[in-house]
């Protein structure tokens, strides 16, 4: 699954890309003008499990990032610059809230609410044009050959059209599995889950209070909101661990904001983590929420899914409370689950299989 980083020029998108991937955007691989990278999910549970098992290797869950070119408001509504954004599964919208005489703003003044509305309207207009084109095409097909499936698709798209005409994003509508299947190929922009990053000044608590009304609006429409100062986060990257801890303590931070952002972005993609633990490796594995135990086993290796027998699971919280794997086993905290078991975020799993 791919998460795209979008925003107007000079908002801090490249810095966010580096904070999440650890690689400067200028040095990351590109394909078709789009910068790509892999972002680890900074999950403290992985660190705790690693301290318990002392493995040779520790690995976080990861997701893929794509950094398309800057958004260009007021371009033709069918402009090709929207195509790479459509191909993503979810979006991080980086919005500028910091003042700086040395950084220009494409709209001349710093106004995060206006900038968010500018981008949202571009997406709304693009999706509206898509619905109109699709309804016109379906009507032509229905005149040639009636089809209950096409009638159903038309009904769903007309509902989308009405929502967009009211200048409301499609992510606020509810769709069942059948309806989602009918419209998935259209890759609607306003249907994609969104993390809005407010790239603010140094005093984040002050900035949060200043932009509370904006935050409430974003949350009401279904966005995830993360406040950070990209300048401070980048400065922390250049410090060693002791200096970084002292720097965060001075700012009243318990962890870099980029770590919170990595977890928010991960959740935005609809992913959860399960863990495998042992002397060789402690690892977090990303799977879509709602995955079954055999599907989780397949994430580790296709043989484990093919020969799946049982999944032995223990909740992360129960394992930590027990204090050790040995103590957890003595207390009989592990459970055996079959093929229908839905894996929960935080499950520590050992797969039993036979190929």
JSON list of C-alpha atoms in Angstrom, two decimals, residues 125-301:
[
{"chain": "A", "resi": 125, "resn": "UNK", "atom": "CA", "xyz": [-13.67, 19.45, -8.85]},
{"chain": "A", "resi": 126, "resn": "UNK", "atom": "CA", "xyz": [-11.56, 16.61, -10.24]},
{"chain": "A", "resi": 127, "resn": "UNK", "atom": "CA", "xyz": [-13.81, 13.98, -8.63]},
{"chain": "A", "resi": 128, "resn": "UNK", "atom": "CA", "xyz": [-16.94, 15.83, -9.76]},
{"chain": "A", "resi": 129, "resn": "UNK", "atom": "CA", "xyz": [-15.70, 15.80, -13.36]},
{"chain": "A", "resi": 130, "resn": "UNK", "atom": "CA", "xyz": [-14.97, 12.07, -12.98]},
{"chain": "A", "resi": 131, "resn": "UNK", "atom": "CA", "xyz": [-18.52, 11.32, -11.80]},
{"chain": "A", "resi": 132, "resn": "UNK", "atom": "CA", "xyz": [-20.08, 13.33, -14.63]},
{"chain": "A", "resi": 133, "resn": "UNK", "atom": "CA", "xyz": [-17.96, 11.55, -17.21]},
{"chain": "A", "resi": 134, "resn": "UNK", "atom": "CA", "xyz": [-18.77, 8.14, -15.76]},
{"chain": "A", "resi": 135, "resn": "UNK", "atom": "CA", "xyz": [-22.54, 8.80, -15.51]},
{"chain": "A", "resi": 136, "resn": "UNK", "atom": "CA", "xyz": [-22.57, 9.94, -19.15]},
{"chain": "A", "resi": 137, "resn": "UNK", "atom": "CA", "xyz": [-20.75, 6.76, -20.20]},
{"chain": "A", "resi": 138, "resn": "UNK", "atom": "CA", "xyz": [-23.05, 4.47, -18.17]},
{"chain": "A", "resi": 139, "resn": "UNK", "atom": "CA", "xyz": [-26.14, 6.12, -19.68]},
{"chain": "A", "resi": 140, "resn": "UNK", "atom": "CA", "xyz": [-24.82, 5.36, -23.17]},
{"chain": "A", "resi": 141, "resn": "UNK", "atom": "CA", "xyz": [-24.12, 1.74, -22.20]},
{"chain": "A", "resi": 142, "resn": "UNK", "atom": "CA", "xyz": [-27.58, 1.34, -20.66]},
{"chain": "A", "resi": 143, "resn": "UNK", "atom": "CA", "xyz": [-29.26, 2.63, -23.84]},
{"chain": "A", "resi": 144, "resn": "UNK", "atom": "CA", "xyz": [-27.48, -0.09, -25.80]},
{"chain": "A", "resi": 145, "resn": "UNK", "atom": "CA", "xyz": [-27.90, -2.89, -23.27]},
{"chain": "A", "resi": 146, "resn": "UNK", "atom": "CA", "xyz": [-29.81, -2.69, -19.95]},
{"chain": "A", "resi": 147, "resn": "UNK", "atom": "CA", "xyz": [-27.86, -4.10, -16.99]},
{"chain": "A", "resi": 148, "resn": "UNK", "atom": "CA", "xyz": [-28.81, -4.34, -13.30]},
{"chain": "A", "resi": 149, "resn": "UNK", "atom": "CA", "xyz": [-25.08, -4.07, -12.44]},
{"chain": "A", "resi": 150, "resn": "UNK", "atom": "CA", "xyz": [-24.71, -0.84, -14.43]},
{"chain": "A", "resi": 151, "resn": "UNK", "atom": "CA", "xyz": [-27.89, 0.53, -12.87]},
{"chain": "A", "resi": 152, "resn": "UNK", "atom": "CA", "xyz": [-26.44, -0.13, -9.42]},
{"chain": "A", "resi": 153, "resn": "UNK", "atom": "CA", "xyz": [-23.14, 1.52, -10.37]},
{"chain": "A", "resi": 154, "resn": "UNK", "atom": "CA", "xyz": [-25.02, 4.54, -11.71]},
{"chain": "A", "resi": 155, "resn": "UNK", "atom": "CA", "xyz": [-26.97, 4.83, -8.46]},
{"chain": "A", "resi": 156, "resn": "UNK", "atom": "CA", "xyz": [-23.77, 4.81, -6.38]},
{"chain": "A", "resi": 157, "resn": "UNK", "atom": "CA", "xyz": [-22.00, 7.34, -8.61]},
{"chain": "A", "resi": 158, "resn": "UNK", "atom": "CA", "xyz": [-25.01, 9.65, -8.62]},
{"chain": "A", "resi": 159, "resn": "UNK", "atom": "CA", "xyz": [-24.86, 9.61, -4.81]},
{"chain": "A", "resi": 160, "resn": "UNK", "atom": "CA", "xyz": [-21.18, 10.56, -5.06]},
{"chain": "A", "resi": 161, "resn": "UNK", "atom": "CA", "xyz": [-22.05, 13.31, -7.54]},
{"chain": "A", "resi": 162, "resn": "UNK", "atom": "CA", "xyz": [-24.60, 14.84, -5.16]},
{"chain": "A", "resi": 163, "resn": "UNK", "atom": "CA", "xyz": [-22.11, 14.78, -2.28]},
{"chain": "A", "resi": 164, "resn": "UNK", "atom": "CA", "xyz": [-19.43, 16.50, -4.38]},
{"chain": "A", "resi": 165, "resn": "UNK", "atom": "CA", "xyz": [-21.87, 19.13, -5.63]},
{"chain": "A", "resi": 166, "resn": "UNK", "atom": "CA", "xyz": [-22.43, 20.02, -1.97]},
{"chain": "A", "resi": 167, "resn": "UNK", "atom": "CA", "xyz": [-18.62, 20.49, -1.74]},
{"chain": "A", "resi": 168, "resn": "UNK", "atom": "CA", "xyz": [-18.26, 17.59, 0.69]},
{"chain": "A", "resi": 169, "resn": "UNK", "atom": "CA", "xyz": [-15.56, 14.90, 0.33]},
{"chain": "A", "resi": 170, "resn": "UNK", "atom": "CA", "xyz": [-16.55, 11.33, -0.48]},
{"chain": "A", "resi": 171, "resn": "UNK", "atom": "CA", "xyz": [-14.73, 10.02, 2.59]},
{"chain": "A", "resi": 172, "resn": "UNK", "atom": "CA", "xyz": [-17.71, 11.31, 4.60]},
{"chain": "A", "resi": 173, "resn": "UNK", "atom": "CA", "xyz": [-20.07, 8.92, 2.80]},
{"chain": "A", "resi": 174, "resn": "UNK", "atom": "CA", "xyz": [-20.58, 5.32, 3.85]},
{"chain": "A", "resi": 175, "resn": "UNK", "atom": "CA", "xyz": [-20.21, 2.56, 1.27]},
{"chain": "A", "resi": 176, "resn": "UNK", "atom": "CA", "xyz": [-20.73, -1.16, 1.70]},
{"chain": "A", "resi": 177, "resn": "UNK", "atom": "CA", "xyz": [-18.28, -3.69, 0.24]},
{"chain": "A", "resi": 178, "resn": "UNK", "atom": "CA", "xyz": [-20.29, -4.11, -2.98]},
{"chain": "A", "resi": 179, "resn": "UNK", "atom": "CA", "xyz": [-20.49, -0.35, -3.55]},
{"chain": "A", "resi": 180, "resn": "UNK", "atom": "CA", "xyz": [-16.77, 0.09, -2.91]},
{"chain": "A", "resi": 181, "resn": "UNK", "atom": "CA", "xyz": [-16.04, -2.59, -5.49]},
{"chain": "A", "resi": 182, "resn": "UNK", "atom": "CA", "xyz": [-18.13, -0.69, -8.05]},
{"chain": "A", "resi": 183, "resn": "UNK", "atom": "CA", "xyz": [-16.24, 2.60, -7.63]},
{"chain": "A", "resi": 184, "resn": "UNK", "atom": "CA", "xyz": [-12.74, 1.45, -6.63]},
{"chain": "A", "resi": 185, "resn": "UNK", "atom": "CA", "xyz": [-11.33, 1.69, -10.15]},
{"chain": "A", "resi": 186, "resn": "UNK", "atom": "CA", "xyz": [-12.27, 5.39, -10.35]},
{"chain": "A", "resi": 187, "resn": "UNK", "atom": "CA", "xyz": [-9.69, 6.18, -7.64]},
{"chain": "A", "resi": 188, "resn": "UNK", "atom": "CA", "xyz": [-11.60, 9.16, -6.24]},
{"chain": "A", "resi": 189, "resn": "UNK", "atom": "CA", "xyz": [-9.27, 11.67, -4.57]},
{"chain": "A", "resi": 190, "resn": "UNK", "atom": "CA", "xyz": [-11.69, 12.80, -1.86]},
{"chain": "A", "resi": 191, "resn": "UNK", "atom": "CA", "xyz": [-12.37, 9.18, -0.89]},
{"chain": "A", "resi": 192, "resn": "UNK", "atom": "CA", "xyz": [-8.77, 8.55, 0.13]},
{"chain": "A", "resi": 193, "resn": "UNK", "atom": "CA", "xyz": [-7.98, 8.56, 3.87]},
{"chain": "A", "resi": 194, "resn": "UNK", "atom": "CA", "xyz": [-6.13, 11.76, 4.78]},
{"chain": "A", "resi": 195, "resn": "UNK", "atom": "CA", "xyz": [-3.53, 12.71, 7.37]},
{"chain": "A", "resi": 196, "resn": "UNK", "atom": "CA", "xyz": [-3.24, 16.49, 7.55]},
{"chain": "A", "resi": 197, "resn": "UNK", "atom": "CA", "xyz": [0.15, 17.62, 8.84]},
{"chain": "A", "resi": 198, "resn": "UNK", "atom": "CA", "xyz": [0.18, 21.16, 10.20]},
{"chain": "A", "resi": 199, "resn": "UNK", "atom": "CA", "xyz": [3.82, 22.24, 9.78]},
{"chain": "A", "resi": 200, "resn": "UNK", "atom": "CA", "xyz": [3.93, 24.91, 12.46]},
{"chain": "A", "resi": 201, "resn": "UNK", "atom": "CA", "xyz": [6.32, 27.02, 14.50]},
{"chain": "A", "resi": 202, "resn": "UNK", "atom": "CA", "xyz": [8.31, 25.93, 17.53]},
{"chain": "A", "resi": 203, "resn": "UNK", "atom": "CA", "xyz": [5.59, 26.29, 20.19]},
{"chain": "A", "resi": 204, "resn": "UNK", "atom": "CA", "xyz": [3.28, 23.44, 19.21]},
{"chain": "A", "resi": 205, "resn": "UNK", "atom": "CA", "xyz": [0.86, 23.85, 22.11]},
{"chain": "A", "resi": 206, "resn": "UNK", "atom": "CA", "xyz": [0.37, 27.49, 21.16]},
{"chain": "A", "resi": 207, "resn": "UNK", "atom": "CA", "xyz": [-0.12, 26.51, 17.52]},
{"chain": "A", "resi": 208, "resn": "UNK", "atom": "CA", "xyz": [-2.67, 23.84, 18.44]},
{"chain": "A", "resi": 209, "resn": "UNK", "atom": "CA", "xyz": [-4.69, 26.38, 20.41]},
{"chain": "A", "resi": 210, "resn": "UNK", "atom": "CA", "xyz": [-4.44, 28.90, 17.57]},
{"chain": "A", "resi": 211, "resn": "UNK", "atom": "CA", "xyz": [-5.73, 26.42, 15.00]},
{"chain": "A", "resi": 212, "resn": "UNK", "atom": "CA", "xyz": [-8.27, 24.58, 17.16]},
{"chain": "A", "resi": 213, "resn": "UNK", "atom": "CA", "xyz": [-11.26, 25.49, 14.96]},
{"chain": "A", "resi": 214, "resn": "UNK", "atom": "CA", "xyz": [-9.40, 24.22, 11.89]},
{"chain": "A", "resi": 215, "resn": "UNK", "atom": "CA", "xyz": [-8.46, 21.01, 13.69]},
{"chain": "A", "resi": 216, "resn": "UNK", "atom": "CA", "xyz": [-12.07, 20.41, 14.77]},
{"chain": "A", "resi": 217, "resn": "UNK", "atom": "CA", "xyz": [-13.24, 20.87, 11.17]},
{"chain": "A", "resi": 218, "resn": "UNK", "atom": "CA", "xyz": [-10.65, 18.43, 9.84]},
{"chain": "A", "resi": 219, "resn": "UNK", "atom": "CA", "xyz": [-11.47, 15.82, 12.45]},
{"chain": "A", "resi": 220, "resn": "UNK", "atom": "CA", "xyz": [-15.19, 16.20, 11.73]},
{"chain": "A", "resi": 221, "resn": "UNK", "atom": "CA", "xyz": [-14.63, 15.45, 8.05]},
{"chain": "A", "resi": 222, "resn": "UNK", "atom": "CA", "xyz": [-12.60, 12.35, 8.88]},
{"chain": "A", "resi": 223, "resn": "UNK", "atom": "CA", "xyz": [-8.98, 13.53, 8.67]},
{"chain": "A", "resi": 224, "resn": "UNK", "atom": "CA", "xyz": [-6.23, 12.56, 11.08]},
{"chain": "A", "resi": 225, "resn": "UNK", "atom": "CA", "xyz": [-4.37, 15.69, 12.25]},
{"chain": "A", "resi": 226, "resn": "UNK", "atom": "CA", "xyz": [-0.72, 15.86, 13.31]},
{"chain": "A", "resi": 227, "resn": "UNK", "atom": "CA", "xyz": [1.04, 19.04, 14.44]},
{"chain": "A", "resi": 228, "resn": "UNK", "atom": "CA", "xyz": [4.82, 19.24, 14.09]},
{"chain": "A", "resi": 229, "resn": "UNK", "atom": "CA", "xyz": [7.64, 21.64, 13.33]},
{"chain": "A", "resi": 230, "resn": "UNK", "atom": "CA", "xyz": [9.58, 20.16, 10.43]},
{"chain": "A", "resi": 231, "resn": "UNK", "atom": "CA", "xyz": [12.47, 22.51, 11.17]},
{"chain": "A", "resi": 232, "resn": "UNK", "atom": "CA", "xyz": [12.78, 21.24, 14.75]},
{"chain": "A", "resi": 233, "resn": "UNK", "atom": "CA", "xyz": [12.35, 17.62, 13.67]},
{"chain": "A", "resi": 234, "resn": "UNK", "atom": "CA", "xyz": [15.11, 17.98, 11.09]},
{"chain": "A", "resi": 235, "resn": "UNK", "atom": "CA", "xyz": [17.38, 19.60, 13.64]},
{"chain": "A", "resi": 236, "resn": "UNK", "atom": "CA", "xyz": [16.85, 16.61, 15.94]},
{"chain": "A", "resi": 237, "resn": "UNK", "atom": "CA", "xyz": [17.94, 14.26, 13.15]},
{"chain": "A", "resi": 238, "resn": "UNK", "atom": "CA", "xyz": [21.41, 15.80, 13.31]},
{"chain": "A", "resi": 239, "resn": "UNK", "atom": "CA", "xyz": [21.85, 15.20, 17.06]},
{"chain": "A", "resi": 240, "resn": "UNK", "atom": "CA", "xyz": [23.19, 12.10, 18.76]},
{"chain": "A", "resi": 241, "resn": "UNK", "atom": "CA", "xyz": [20.83, 10.16, 21.04]},
{"chain": "A", "resi": 242, "resn": "UNK", "atom": "CA", "xyz": [21.83, 11.89, 24.31]},
{"chain": "A", "resi": 243, "resn": "UNK", "atom": "CA", "xyz": [21.60, 15.37, 22.80]},
{"chain": "A", "resi": 244, "resn": "UNK", "atom": "CA", "xyz": [18.28, 14.51, 21.16]},
{"chain": "A", "resi": 245, "resn": "UNK", "atom": "CA", "xyz": [16.78, 13.32, 24.46]},
{"chain": "A", "resi": 246, "resn": "UNK", "atom": "CA", "xyz": [17.91, 16.50, 26.20]},
{"chain": "A", "resi": 247, "resn": "UNK", "atom": "CA", "xyz": [16.57, 18.64, 23.35]},
{"chain": "A", "resi": 248, "resn": "UNK", "atom": "CA", "xyz": [13.16, 16.92, 23.51]},
{"chain": "A", "resi": 249, "resn": "UNK", "atom": "CA", "xyz": [13.06, 17.27, 27.29]},
{"chain": "A", "resi": 250, "resn": "UNK", "atom": "CA", "xyz": [13.60, 21.03, 26.94]},
{"chain": "A", "resi": 251, "resn": "UNK", "atom": "CA", "xyz": [10.69, 21.17, 24.50]},
{"chain": "A", "resi": 252, "resn": "UNK", "atom": "CA", "xyz": [8.47, 18.93, 26.65]},
{"chain": "A", "resi": 253, "resn": "UNK", "atom": "CA", "xyz": [8.41, 16.16, 24.02]},
{"chain": "A", "resi": 254, "resn": "UNK", "atom": "CA", "xyz": [8.44, 12.45, 24.88]},
{"chain": "A", "resi": 255, "resn": "UNK", "atom": "CA", "xyz": [9.35, 11.41, 21.32]},
{"chain": "A", "resi": 256, "resn": "UNK", "atom": "CA", "xyz": [9.92, 13.05, 17.91]},
{"chain": "A", "resi": 257, "resn": "UNK", "atom": "CA", "xyz": [6.67, 14.12, 16.31]},
{"chain": "A", "resi": 258, "resn": "UNK", "atom": "CA", "xyz": [7.76, 12.28, 13.17]},
{"chain": "A", "resi": 259, "resn": "UNK", "atom": "CA", "xyz": [7.35, 9.01, 15.12]},
{"chain": "A", "resi": 260, "resn": "UNK", "atom": "CA", "xyz": [3.73, 9.89, 15.88]},
{"chain": "A", "resi": 261, "resn": "UNK", "atom": "CA", "xyz": [3.27, 10.80, 12.24]},
{"chain": "A", "resi": 262, "resn": "UNK", "atom": "CA", "xyz": [4.60, 7.41, 11.10]},
{"chain": "A", "resi": 263, "resn": "UNK", "atom": "CA", "xyz": [2.02, 5.64, 13.28]},
{"chain": "A", "resi": 264, "resn": "UNK", "atom": "CA", "xyz": [-0.80, 7.94, 12.13]},
{"chain": "A", "resi": 265, "resn": "UNK", "atom": "CA", "xyz": [0.11, 7.38, 8.49]},
{"chain": "A", "resi": 266, "resn": "UNK", "atom": "CA", "xyz": [0.22, 3.62, 9.05]},
{"chain": "A", "resi": 267, "resn": "UNK", "atom": "CA", "xyz": [-3.21, 3.63, 10.66]},
{"chain": "A", "resi": 268, "resn": "UNK", "atom": "CA", "xyz": [-4.52, 5.82, 7.86]},
{"chain": "A", "resi": 269, "resn": "UNK", "atom": "CA", "xyz": [-3.68, 3.02, 5.43]},
{"chain": "A", "resi": 270, "resn": "UNK", "atom": "CA", "xyz": [-5.91, 0.67, 7.43]},
{"chain": "A", "resi": 271, "resn": "UNK", "atom": "CA", "xyz": [-2.95, -1.41, 8.62]},
{"chain": "A", "resi": 272, "resn": "UNK", "atom": "CA", "xyz": [-2.32, -3.10, 11.96]},
{"chain": "A", "resi": 273, "resn": "UNK", "atom": "CA", "xyz": [0.73, -4.94, 13.31]},
{"chain": "A", "resi": 274, "resn": "UNK", "atom": "CA", "xyz": [1.28, -8.41, 14.68]},
{"chain": "A", "resi": 275, "resn": "UNK", "atom": "CA", "xyz": [4.60, -9.52, 16.13]},
{"chain": "A", "resi": 276, "resn": "UNK", "atom": "CA", "xyz": [6.86, -12.54, 15.83]},
{"chain": "A", "resi": 277, "resn": "UNK", "atom": "CA", "xyz": [9.49, -12.90, 18.56]},
{"chain": "A", "resi": 278, "resn": "UNK", "atom": "CA", "xyz": [12.49, -15.13, 19.09]},
{"chain": "A", "resi": 279, "resn": "UNK", "atom": "CA", "xyz": [16.27, -15.15, 19.64]},
{"chain": "A", "resi": 280, "resn": "UNK", "atom": "CA", "xyz": [16.95, -14.45, 15.97]},
{"chain": "A", "resi": 281, "resn": "UNK", "atom": "CA", "xyz": [14.45, -11.68, 15.31]},
{"chain": "A", "resi": 282, "resn": "UNK", "atom": "CA", "xyz": [11.71, -9.54, 16.80]},
{"chain": "A", "resi": 283, "resn": "UNK", "atom": "CA", "xyz": [9.58, -8.20, 13.99]},
{"chain": "A", "resi": 284, "resn": "UNK", "atom": "CA", "xyz": [6.37, -6.25, 13.41]},
{"chain": "A", "resi": 285, "resn": "UNK", "atom": "CA", "xyz": [4.39, -7.37, 10.37]},
{"chain": "A", "resi": 286, "resn": "UNK", "atom": "CA", "xyz": [1.89, -5.07, 8.62]},
{"chain": "A", "resi": 287, "resn": "UNK", "atom": "CA", "xyz": [-1.47, -6.52, 7.58]},
{"chain": "A", "resi": 288, "resn": "UNK", "atom": "CA", "xyz": [-4.85, -4.96, 6.72]},
{"chain": "A", "resi": 289, "resn": "UNK", "atom": "CA", "xyz": [-7.22, -4.76, 9.66]},
{"chain": "A", "resi": 290, "resn": "UNK", "atom": "CA", "xyz": [-9.62, -7.70, 9.54]},
{"chain": "A", "resi": 291, "resn": "UNK", "atom": "CA", "xyz": [-7.04, -10.20, 8.22]},
{"chain": "A", "resi": 292, "resn": "UNK", "atom": "CA", "xyz": [-7.38, -13.85, 9.24]},
{"chain": "A", "resi": 293, "resn": "UNK", "atom": "CA", "xyz": [-4.65, -15.90, 10.88]},
{"chain": "A", "resi": 294, "resn": "UNK", "atom": "CA", "xyz": [-3.77, -17.75, 7.60]},
{"chain": "A", "resi": 295, "resn": "UNK", "atom": "CA", "xyz": [-3.51, -14.39, 5.80]},
{"chain": "A", "resi": 296, "resn": "UNK", "atom": "CA", "xyz": [-1.15, -13.16, 8.53]},
{"chain": "A", "resi": 297, "resn": "UNK", "atom": "CA", "xyz": [0.86, -16.37, 8.17]},
{"chain": "A", "resi": 298, "resn": "UNK", "atom": "CA", "xyz": [1.13, -15.70, 4.44]},
{"chain": "A", "resi": 299, "resn": "UNK", "atom": "CA", "xyz": [2.66, -12.33, 5.19]},
{"chain": "A", "resi": 300, "resn": "UNK", "atom": "CA", "xyz": [5.57, -14.17, 6.81]},
{"chain": "A", "resi": 301, "resn": "UNK", "atom": "CA", "xyz": [5.88, -16.84, 4.08]}
]
